[in-house]
Amino acid sequence: MARIGVFVCHCGTNIAGVVDVKRVAEYALTLPGVKYAIDYKYMCSDPGQNAIIEAVKEHKLDRIVVTACSPRMHEGTFRKAAERSGINQYMSEMANVREHDSWVHSDDKEAATLKAMKLMEMSVAKVRRSEALSKMYATVEKRALVIGGGIAGIQAALDIAEAGHKVVIVEKDPSIGGRMAQLDKTFPTLDCSACILTPKMVAASQHPNIELRVYSEVVEVNGYVGNFDIKIKKKASSVDNKKCISCGVCTLKCPSKRAQSEFDEKIAPRKAIYTPFPQAVPNKPVIDREACTFFLTGKCRICEKVCPTQAIDFNQQDEVVTEKFGAVVLATGFDIFDSNVYGEYGYGEYKDVVTSLQFERLINSSGPTEGHVVRLSDKKEPKNLVWIQCVGSRDESKGRPYCSRVCCMYTAKQAMLMKEHYPEVNCYVFYIDIRAAGKNYEEFVQKAQNEYGVIYLRGRVSKIYEKKDKLIVRGADTLSGSQVEIVADMVVLANGLEPRKDAKSLAQLFHVSYDQYGFFTELHPKLGPVETAIAGVFVAGACQACKDIPDTVAQAGAAASKVLGLFSKEKMEVEPLIAKVDPLVCSGCETCYNVCPYSAIEMEDREVSRGNLKHVAKVLDSVCKGCGACVGACYSKAVDLKGFSERQVYDQIETVTQ
Amino acid sequence: MVKLGYFPGCSLSSTAKEYDISTRIVCEDLGIELVEIPHWVCCGATSAHITSDIAANALPAKTLIWAEKNNIPITSPCSACFSRLAIAHHTMATDEEMRKDVGEVVGEEYHGGAKVLHLARVFYETYGLEALKAKVKKPLKGLKVASYYGCLMTRPPEVCDFDRIENPMFMDKTVQALGAETVKWGYKTECCGAAFSLTKKEAVLKLTGDILSDAKECGADVIVVACPLCHANLDSRQREIERKSGKKIGLPIIYISQMIGLALGYNALDMAFKKHFVDPVKVLKEKGIL
Ligand SMILES: Cc1cc2nc3c(=O)[nH]c(=O)nc-3n(C[C@H](O)[C@H](O)[C@H](O)COP(=O)(O)OP(=O)(O)OC[C@H]3O[C@@H](n4cnc5c(N)ncnc54)[C@H](O)[C@@H]3O)c2cc1C
């Protein structure tokens, strides 16, 4: 007969303020098998855990139920307490009466108490049939995959590599570098972005532990922490990188004029065979088959003719490889908000309304205009510039209620740079509030206003329209309470940040959750900022939330240290909550084999009794995730889940429906 | 043959009589059959829709129910009427509770089956520009037109979404189909001040003045409109604006129906231009259209 102890936590007033915890404990004592029950202020505290250990010893308990918060918070704590008290850790259960009860039913204390009693009773029913399970271990493949080669990915890869482990960076573009490579100077110090980024790009490419896979994407993910099997597709670049000597003749001679440079935010043309920018790493060109005359018409082959090393290979195919990794860092960064959503600003219609990234390319000395800021319409230097902040930030009506966190700062930066290059130009900034909460950030924005004479107008722009060759920017100045109209030559939209278009599908490959915009969800907003709910998958940079470079680098380092923590173990403890097959009952129908989403079931011919071979299913312990699909599918009830047996679940259902 | 329920609205029998006259003539000529909705009631603009949600939907409901029952799309030449009808339709199609409440008030339920079109959109879309072009007898050659849509024809987008909200083109294209030129300007969808003409005249003089002077600066000979209230403000307030600023504007304001009428060969009398404060006849004669 089971000897169960029930421990009811107050969680301060979180639970006890709503649920009558004494009544719950008293009720527990009436349940069959319950030999001991108490309530206590904080079960998770040291004295609380000690109370459990003492009670187990004193009352010879062989299993426990802790009625407290979500198991996501403290299941580990109480399993360890169980172990320390001398019982198997899987002989402990939790009943969640906080998230599932007191927090959501604070308006009806009586009903909440009754519900707490039921939830506790269900856990008692379950633990009654618990069995001791032994720990399982898995090996750890000490090789990390970083997806995205922006500053986040580069930093994470360098940190892991420096600690002595192999890292692969998968980058979808032909070069690593990400957005930072596109930027001119960086706030709050106005140091040149490329000058601080390119050394890191080079370091990554030369590090013996780092392998770059550019022009590549992850297409399939299997396995679990320590043992991911990941399919990576390398798009055909039509260039044999072993032969290519990066001389650039092919790009120079390519006659195609079809494509616009993605790196230059489509304000300049690019060839069909190209490297995205001069400092690209690796510095190998790729052929954009959608723009290549040969691929479109069957004629041309000029690059092939001029290449001194015969490196052009029109027949190259996409290649898919499957490799093993122990941990993954997602670092796919951001896109800027689509300016077209703001019809009133006329982006796309008026050439001189540009995005913030386009402005970065215009003022960048290695950009298409060599740093001369000119109007895209007539190549004239603008005399009056207007920045509009919060284009796709803090705007419910456009589905973007959040603050993008970097735009106030980069607007101040861009206006200051403009003033530095062209002191006579007037710079106006329309803003809602200034959010400059980083180190030296507020000072930076103040400097823009006080020293550089950038004019800040607090209010939204309602409309831009063209008059002759000017842009009339109409907005409100809420400080003076009047309407203002500025006759501008150029308007820069301070676009907010959003996740990459394909972020959601990447998250789905890893079963990582994401918010309604597509930002990857961290494990805990405060206490798990780089982990995800999927063990072994970490996040870094702007793909998790809007952030600037300092925060991105910090998070990348944190993600790397989590990976290293994982790699510091030879073996990793994994949950033994997996399926098991009873070969005597199994009919060998293969249904479970077909439904298993993890390919964790194998069919084998096994001797079930002497001289009696039988075709039966077998669970591969290290692959099974314990999802239970096979249990539901089995016609003969030959499969069951350890720690979640059918009898346990039915007992719980019976309890709740009594 | 296009057949439409016609909801003229109150202005079309008073201040905008000429809009009604020209609409009926032009539609008949084009072969658009207008069936005036029997016993139509006020659309609920301004007074009703800013004071009572239920009245705002119940007043148009009568008309919508007629359209639904007879399975005929309805059109209004007035932007305010169009807006009330279209918004009430949208509200009741998406808000079940409101639909039920209105049903009780009106004594009959609306099921969301009506189609509401602005008259300007009828010419552009339902009738179609190719068909219209084929009917042109007297192309409006050399006439520079600023198309003024006002605030309600494209807004709110969830109700009126068929052209760009901020820079719509459908009237421009219609006028181009008649042979005229259109100017690029910035005030297509700005507010004219609407009914504030009666209560806050100063505001209207400013708003209307801005619209007129931008059209003028952008080289327009005339402004084309499709709303009686826009017309009233732009036309009847023009002299006062000129007096205040000391600058001559002299921009005739012409209804879209009148514009089509001209291209179909009708004369000033047919189009009732004498009802306008700023006389269009002079400039039309100069251009050889009249
Ligand atoms: C106009 C502008 C100016 C800015 N100025 C500053 C500044 O002055 N100072 C500052 O601190 N911050 C600035 N920022 C913010 C800065 O750009 C970001 O903090 C930083 O780029 C975030 O780095 P990241 O690596 O997370 O993302 P990214 O730079 O976006 O890099 C992500 C990388 O992942 C790759 N990738 C994406 N999806 C996939 C996929 N599915 N598979 C493989 N690879 C993928 C991308 O190609 C890219 O290389 C600015 C931002 C903008 C928009």
PDB file of C-alpha atoms in Angstrom, chain A residues 467-654:
ATOM      1  CA  LYS A 467       4.706  69.635 -54.923  1.00  0.00           C
ATOM      2  CA  LYS A 468       6.941  70.360 -57.862  1.00  0.00           C
ATOM      3  CA  ASP A 469      10.231  68.790 -56.804  1.00  0.00           C
ATOM      4  CA  LYS A 470       9.601  69.187 -53.065  1.00  0.00           C
ATOM      5  CA  LEU A 471       7.991  66.938 -50.519  1.00  0.00           C
ATOM      6  CA  ILE A 472       5.502  68.674 -48.291  1.00  0.00           C
ATOM      7  CA  VAL A 473       5.571  67.009 -44.899  1.00  0.00           C
ATOM      8  CA  ARG A 474       2.524  67.835 -42.867  1.00  0.00           C
ATOM      9  CA  GLY A 475       2.402  66.970 -39.213  1.00  0.00           C
ATOM     10  CA  ALA A 476       1.437  68.057 -35.773  1.00  0.00           C
ATOM     11  CA  ASP A 477       3.728  69.776 -33.330  1.00  0.00           C
ATOM     12  CA  THR A 478       2.055  68.766 -30.108  1.00  0.00           C
ATOM     13  CA  LEU A 479       4.308  70.928 -27.954  1.00  0.00           C
ATOM     14  CA  SER A 480       3.190  74.147 -29.557  1.00  0.00           C
ATOM     15  CA  GLY A 481      -0.221  72.702 -30.371  1.00  0.00           C
ATOM     16  CA  SER A 482      -0.060  73.637 -34.008  1.00  0.00           C
ATOM     17  CA  GLN A 483       0.077  72.060 -37.423  1.00  0.00           C
ATOM     18  CA  VAL A 484       3.391  72.289 -39.174  1.00  0.00           C
ATOM     19  CA  GLU A 485       4.343  71.870 -42.775  1.00  0.00           C
ATOM     20  CA  ILE A 486       7.924  71.360 -43.778  1.00  0.00           C
ATOM     21  CA  VAL A 487       9.042  71.754 -47.331  1.00  0.00           C
ATOM     22  CA  ALA A 488      11.551  68.924 -47.553  1.00  0.00           C
ATOM     23  CA  ASP A 489      13.879  67.591 -50.202  1.00  0.00           C
ATOM     24  CA  MET A 490      14.106  64.177 -48.689  1.00  0.00           C
ATOM     25  CA  VAL A 491      12.295  62.167 -46.042  1.00  0.00           C
ATOM     26  CA  VAL A 492      13.795  59.267 -44.105  1.00  0.00           C
ATOM     27  CA  LEU A 493      11.416  56.784 -42.505  1.00  0.00           C
ATOM     28  CA  ALA A 494      12.713  55.392 -39.225  1.00  0.00           C
ATOM     29  CA  ASN A 495      11.334  51.926 -39.816  1.00  0.00           C
ATOM     30  CA  GLY A 496      10.712  49.690 -36.864  1.00  0.00           C
ATOM     31  CA  LEU A 497      12.196  46.230 -36.653  1.00  0.00           C
ATOM     32  CA  GLU A 498      10.407  42.954 -37.210  1.00  0.00           C
ATOM     33  CA  PRO A 499      11.558  39.354 -37.539  1.00  0.00           C
ATOM     34  CA  ARG A 500      12.739  37.959 -40.860  1.00  0.00           C
ATOM     35  CA  LYS A 501       9.927  36.847 -43.147  1.00  0.00           C
ATOM     36  CA  ASP A 502      10.848  33.188 -42.775  1.00  0.00           C
ATOM     37  CA  ALA A 503      11.461  33.282 -39.020  1.00  0.00           C
ATOM     38  CA  LYS A 504       8.218  31.479 -38.245  1.00  0.00           C
ATOM     39  CA  SER A 505       8.936  28.576 -40.546  1.00  0.00           C
ATOM     40  CA  LEU A 506      12.430  28.227 -39.108  1.00  0.00           C
ATOM     41  CA  ALA A 507      10.957  28.208 -35.597  1.00  0.00           C
ATOM     42  CA  GLN A 508       8.544  25.498 -36.654  1.00  0.00           C
ATOM     43  CA  LEU A 509      11.416  23.311 -37.835  1.00  0.00           C
ATOM     44  CA  PHE A 510      12.825  23.426 -34.308  1.00  0.00           C
ATOM     45  CA  HIS A 511       9.432  23.448 -32.525  1.00  0.00           C
ATOM     46  CA  VAL A 512      10.540  26.713 -30.949  1.00  0.00           C
ATOM     47  CA  SER A 513       7.648  28.999 -30.092  1.00  0.00           C
ATOM     48  CA  TYR A 514       7.341  32.556 -31.368  1.00  0.00           C
ATOM     49  CA  ASP A 515       5.114  35.530 -30.638  1.00  0.00           C
ATOM     50  CA  GLN A 516       2.444  36.963 -32.920  1.00  0.00           C
ATOM     51  CA  TYR A 517       5.055  38.899 -34.896  1.00  0.00           C
ATOM     52  CA  GLY A 518       7.488  35.999 -35.292  1.00  0.00           C
ATOM     53  CA  PHE A 519      10.074  36.931 -32.656  1.00  0.00           C
ATOM     54  CA  PHE A 520      11.386  33.727 -31.087  1.00  0.00           C
ATOM     55  CA  THR A 521      10.132  33.201 -27.558  1.00  0.00           C
ATOM     56  CA  GLU A 522      12.734  32.815 -24.859  1.00  0.00           C
ATOM     57  CA  LEU A 523      12.213  30.261 -22.091  1.00  0.00           C
ATOM     58  CA  HIS A 524      11.479  32.879 -19.479  1.00  0.00           C
ATOM     59  CA  PRO A 525      11.239  36.630 -20.035  1.00  0.00           C
ATOM     60  CA  LYS A 526      13.409  37.361 -17.034  1.00  0.00           C
ATOM     61  CA  LEU A 527      15.196  34.225 -15.983  1.00  0.00           C
ATOM     62  CA  GLY A 528      15.712  32.395 -19.251  1.00  0.00           C
ATOM     63  CA  PRO A 529      16.493  35.105 -21.798  1.00  0.00           C
ATOM     64  CA  VAL A 530      18.653  33.014 -24.145  1.00  0.00           C
ATOM     65  CA  GLU A 531      17.163  29.554 -23.752  1.00  0.00           C
ATOM     66  CA  THR A 532      14.058  28.384 -25.570  1.00  0.00           C
ATOM     67  CA  ALA A 533      11.500  25.848 -24.433  1.00  0.00           C
ATOM     68  CA  ILE A 534      13.360  23.346 -26.611  1.00  0.00           C
ATOM     69  CA  ALA A 535      16.417  22.056 -24.768  1.00  0.00           C
ATOM     70  CA  GLY A 536      19.625  22.711 -26.648  1.00  0.00           C
ATOM     71  CA  VAL A 537      18.187  25.492 -28.825  1.00  0.00           C
ATOM     72  CA  PHE A 538      19.226  29.030 -27.865  1.00  0.00           C
ATOM     73  CA  VAL A 539      18.483  32.496 -29.240  1.00  0.00           C
ATOM     74  CA  ALA A 540      20.643  35.565 -29.764  1.00  0.00           C
ATOM     75  CA  GLY A 541      20.185  38.995 -31.246  1.00  0.00           C
ATOM     76  CA  ALA A 542      17.328  40.765 -32.945  1.00  0.00           C
ATOM     77  CA  CYS A 543      15.482  37.554 -33.832  1.00  0.00           C
ATOM     78  CA  GLN A 544      14.347  37.307 -30.198  1.00  0.00           C
ATOM     79  CA  ALA A 545      13.397  40.960 -29.717  1.00  0.00           C
ATOM     80  CA  CYS A 546      14.399  44.340 -31.091  1.00  0.00           C
ATOM     81  CA  LYS A 547      17.858  45.183 -29.905  1.00  0.00           C
ATOM     82  CA  ASP A 548      20.920  47.224 -30.692  1.00  0.00           C
ATOM     83  CA  ILE A 549      24.442  45.946 -31.216  1.00  0.00           C
ATOM     84  CA  PRO A 550      25.640  46.094 -27.580  1.00  0.00           C
ATOM     85  CA  ASP A 551      22.661  44.078 -26.363  1.00  0.00           C
ATOM     86  CA  THR A 552      22.957  41.690 -29.297  1.00  0.00           C
ATOM     87  CA  VAL A 553      26.601  40.989 -28.539  1.00  0.00           C
ATOM     88  CA  ALA A 554      25.830  40.474 -24.852  1.00  0.00           C
ATOM     89  CA  GLN A 555      23.053  38.025 -25.629  1.00  0.00           C
ATOM     90  CA  ALA A 556      25.225  36.188 -28.148  1.00  0.00           C
ATOM     91  CA  GLY A 557      27.874  35.719 -25.469  1.00  0.00           C
ATOM     92  CA  ALA A 558      25.240  34.452 -23.071  1.00  0.00           C
ATOM     93  CA  ALA A 559      23.934  31.959 -25.641  1.00  0.00           C
ATOM     94  CA  ALA A 560      27.486  30.764 -26.258  1.00  0.00           C
ATOM     95  CA  SER A 561      28.054  30.222 -22.543  1.00  0.00           C
ATOM     96  CA  LYS A 562      24.870  28.123 -22.368  1.00  0.00           C
ATOM     97  CA  VAL A 563      26.127  26.020 -25.251  1.00  0.00           C
ATOM     98  CA  LEU A 564      29.471  25.628 -23.507  1.00  0.00           C
ATOM     99  CA  GLY A 565      27.699  24.607 -20.295  1.00  0.00           C
ATOM    100  CA  LEU A 566      25.998  21.864 -22.251  1.00  0.00           C
ATOM    101  CA  PHE A 567      29.262  20.825 -23.902  1.00  0.00           C
ATOM    102  CA  SER A 568      31.059  20.662 -20.562  1.00  0.00           C
ATOM    103  CA  LYS A 569      29.326  17.360 -19.852  1.00  0.00           C
ATOM    104  CA  GLU A 570      30.350  14.075 -21.360  1.00  0.00           C
ATOM    105  CA  LYS A 571      26.886  12.688 -20.888  1.00  0.00           C
ATOM    106  CA  MET A 572      23.614  14.372 -20.368  1.00  0.00           C
ATOM    107  CA  GLU A 573      20.821  13.232 -18.133  1.00  0.00           C
ATOM    108  CA  VAL A 574      17.607  12.836 -20.079  1.00  0.00           C
ATOM    109  CA  GLU A 575      14.104  12.175 -18.877  1.00  0.00           C
ATOM    110  CA  PRO A 576      13.163   8.484 -18.797  1.00  0.00           C
ATOM    111  CA  LEU A 577       9.551   9.426 -19.574  1.00  0.00           C
ATOM    112  CA  ILE A 578       9.462   7.406 -22.770  1.00  0.00           C
ATOM    113  CA  ALA A 579       7.363   4.709 -24.359  1.00  0.00           C
ATOM    114  CA  LYS A 580       7.885   1.001 -23.793  1.00  0.00           C
ATOM    115  CA  VAL A 581       6.452  -1.943 -25.682  1.00  0.00           C
ATOM    116  CA  ASP A 582       5.232  -5.161 -24.101  1.00  0.00           C
ATOM    117  CA  PRO A 583       6.396  -7.698 -26.714  1.00  0.00           C
ATOM    118  CA  LEU A 584       4.026 -10.363 -25.419  1.00  0.00           C
ATOM    119  CA  VAL A 585       1.021  -8.192 -26.225  1.00  0.00           C
ATOM    120  CA  CYS A 586       2.357  -6.533 -29.379  1.00  0.00           C
ATOM    121  CA  SER A 587       0.747  -7.856 -32.561  1.00  0.00           C
ATOM    122  CA  GLY A 588       3.384  -6.437 -34.869  1.00  0.00           C
ATOM    123  CA  CYS A 589       0.879  -4.367 -36.835  1.00  0.00           C
ATOM    124  CA  GLU A 590       3.375  -1.504 -37.291  1.00  0.00           C
ATOM    125  CA  THR A 591       0.815   1.208 -36.553  1.00  0.00           C
ATOM    126  CA  CYS A 592       3.046   2.780 -33.908  1.00  0.00           C
ATOM    127  CA  TYR A 593       5.980   2.548 -36.295  1.00  0.00           C
ATOM    128  CA  ASN A 594       4.003   4.590 -38.807  1.00  0.00           C
ATOM    129  CA  VAL A 595       2.688   7.260 -36.455  1.00  0.00           C
ATOM    130  CA  CYS A 596       5.895   7.986 -34.549  1.00  0.00           C
ATOM    131  CA  PRO A 597       6.948  11.532 -35.516  1.00  0.00           C
ATOM    132  CA  TYR A 598      10.524  10.981 -34.298  1.00  0.00           C
ATOM    133  CA  SER A 599      11.288   7.654 -36.003  1.00  0.00           C
ATOM    134  CA  ALA A 600      11.867   6.260 -32.540  1.00  0.00           C
ATOM    135  CA  ILE A 601      10.235   2.890 -33.220  1.00  0.00           C
ATOM    136  CA  GLU A 602      11.930   0.024 -34.918  1.00  0.00           C
ATOM    137  CA  MET A 603      10.370  -3.300 -35.901  1.00  0.00           C
ATOM    138  CA  GLU A 604      12.332  -6.399 -34.976  1.00  0.00           C
ATOM    139  CA  ASP A 605      11.916 -10.160 -34.962  1.00  0.00           C
ATOM    140  CA  ARG A 606      12.339 -11.155 -31.391  1.00  0.00           C
ATOM    141  CA  GLU A 607      12.243 -14.370 -29.404  1.00  0.00           C
ATOM    142  CA  VAL A 608       9.362 -13.742 -27.011  1.00  0.00           C
ATOM    143  CA  SER A 609       9.250 -17.257 -25.637  1.00  0.00           C
ATOM    144  CA  ARG A 610      11.599 -20.106 -26.212  1.00  0.00           C
ATOM    145  CA  GLY A 611      11.954 -20.884 -29.899  1.00  0.00           C
ATOM    146  CA  ASN A 612       9.143 -18.493 -30.689  1.00  0.00           C
ATOM    147  CA  LEU A 613      10.127 -15.593 -32.985  1.00  0.00           C
ATOM    148  CA  LYS A 614       7.697 -12.718 -33.176  1.00  0.00           C
ATOM    149  CA  HIS A 615       7.546  -9.527 -35.278  1.00  0.00           C
ATOM    150  CA  VAL A 616       7.278  -6.755 -32.667  1.00  0.00           C
ATOM    151  CA  ALA A 617       7.888  -3.059 -32.154  1.00  0.00           C
ATOM    152  CA  LYS A 618      10.820  -1.760 -30.180  1.00  0.00           C
ATOM    153  CA  VAL A 619      11.358   1.766 -28.823  1.00  0.00           C
ATOM    154  CA  LEU A 620      14.721   3.401 -29.399  1.00  0.00           C
ATOM    155  CA  ASP A 621      15.191   4.892 -25.948  1.00  0.00           C
ATOM    156  CA  SER A 622      17.505   7.689 -26.953  1.00  0.00           C
ATOM    157  CA  VAL A 623      15.286   8.883 -29.780  1.00  0.00           C
ATOM    158  CA  CYS A 624      11.854   8.648 -28.115  1.00  0.00           C
ATOM    159  CA  LYS A 625      10.525  12.025 -26.939  1.00  0.00           C
ATOM    160  CA  GLY A 626       7.665  10.563 -24.886  1.00  0.00           C
ATOM    161  CA  CYS A 627       4.964  12.262 -26.938  1.00  0.00           C
ATOM    162  CA  GLY A 628       2.552   9.325 -26.543  1.00  0.00           C
ATOM    163  CA  ALA A 629       1.381   9.153 -30.173  1.00  0.00           C
ATOM    164  CA  CYS A 630       2.133   5.418 -30.259  1.00  0.00           C
ATOM    165  CA  VAL A 631       0.192   4.821 -27.040  1.00  0.00           C
ATOM    166  CA  GLY A 632      -2.914   6.334 -28.528  1.00  0.00           C
ATOM    167  CA  ALA A 633      -2.465   4.488 -31.806  1.00  0.00           C
ATOM    168  CA  CYS A 634      -1.798   0.984 -30.470  1.00  0.00           C
ATOM    169  CA  TYR A 635      -4.746  -1.358 -31.088  1.00  0.00           C
ATOM    170  CA  SER A 636      -3.536  -3.988 -28.634  1.00  0.00           C
ATOM    171  CA  LYS A 637      -2.601  -1.684 -25.743  1.00  0.00           C
ATOM    172  CA  ALA A 638       0.907  -3.028 -25.992  1.00  0.00           C
ATOM    173  CA  VAL A 639       2.619   0.369 -25.657  1.00  0.00           C
ATOM    174  CA  ASP A 640       2.612   2.509 -22.575  1.00  0.00           C
ATOM    175  CA  LEU A 641       4.371   5.658 -21.469  1.00  0.00           C
ATOM    176  CA  LYS A 642       6.606   5.573 -18.443  1.00  0.00           C
ATOM    177  CA  GLY A 643       5.579   8.186 -15.909  1.00  0.00           C
ATOM    178  CA  PHE A 644       2.320   8.764 -17.831  1.00  0.00           C
ATOM    179  CA  SER A 645       0.842   5.291 -17.958  1.00  0.00           C
ATOM    180  CA  GLU A 646      -2.661   4.820 -19.251  1.00  0.00           C
ATOM    181  CA  ARG A 647      -3.796   3.670 -15.835  1.00  0.00           C
ATOM    182  CA  GLN A 648      -2.407   6.822 -14.244  1.00  0.00           C
ATOM    183  CA  VAL A 649      -4.157   9.048 -16.725  1.00  0.00           C
ATOM    184  CA  TYR A 650      -7.445   7.137 -16.446  1.00  0.00           C
ATOM    185  CA  ASP A 651      -7.279   7.339 -12.667  1.00  0.00           C
ATOM    186  CA  GLN A 652      -6.856  11.085 -12.951  1.00  0.00           C
ATOM    187  CA  ILE A 653      -9.795  11.377 -15.304  1.00  0.00           C
ATOM    188  CA  GLU A 654     -11.927   9.275 -12.987  1.00  0.00           C
TER     189      GLU A 654
END
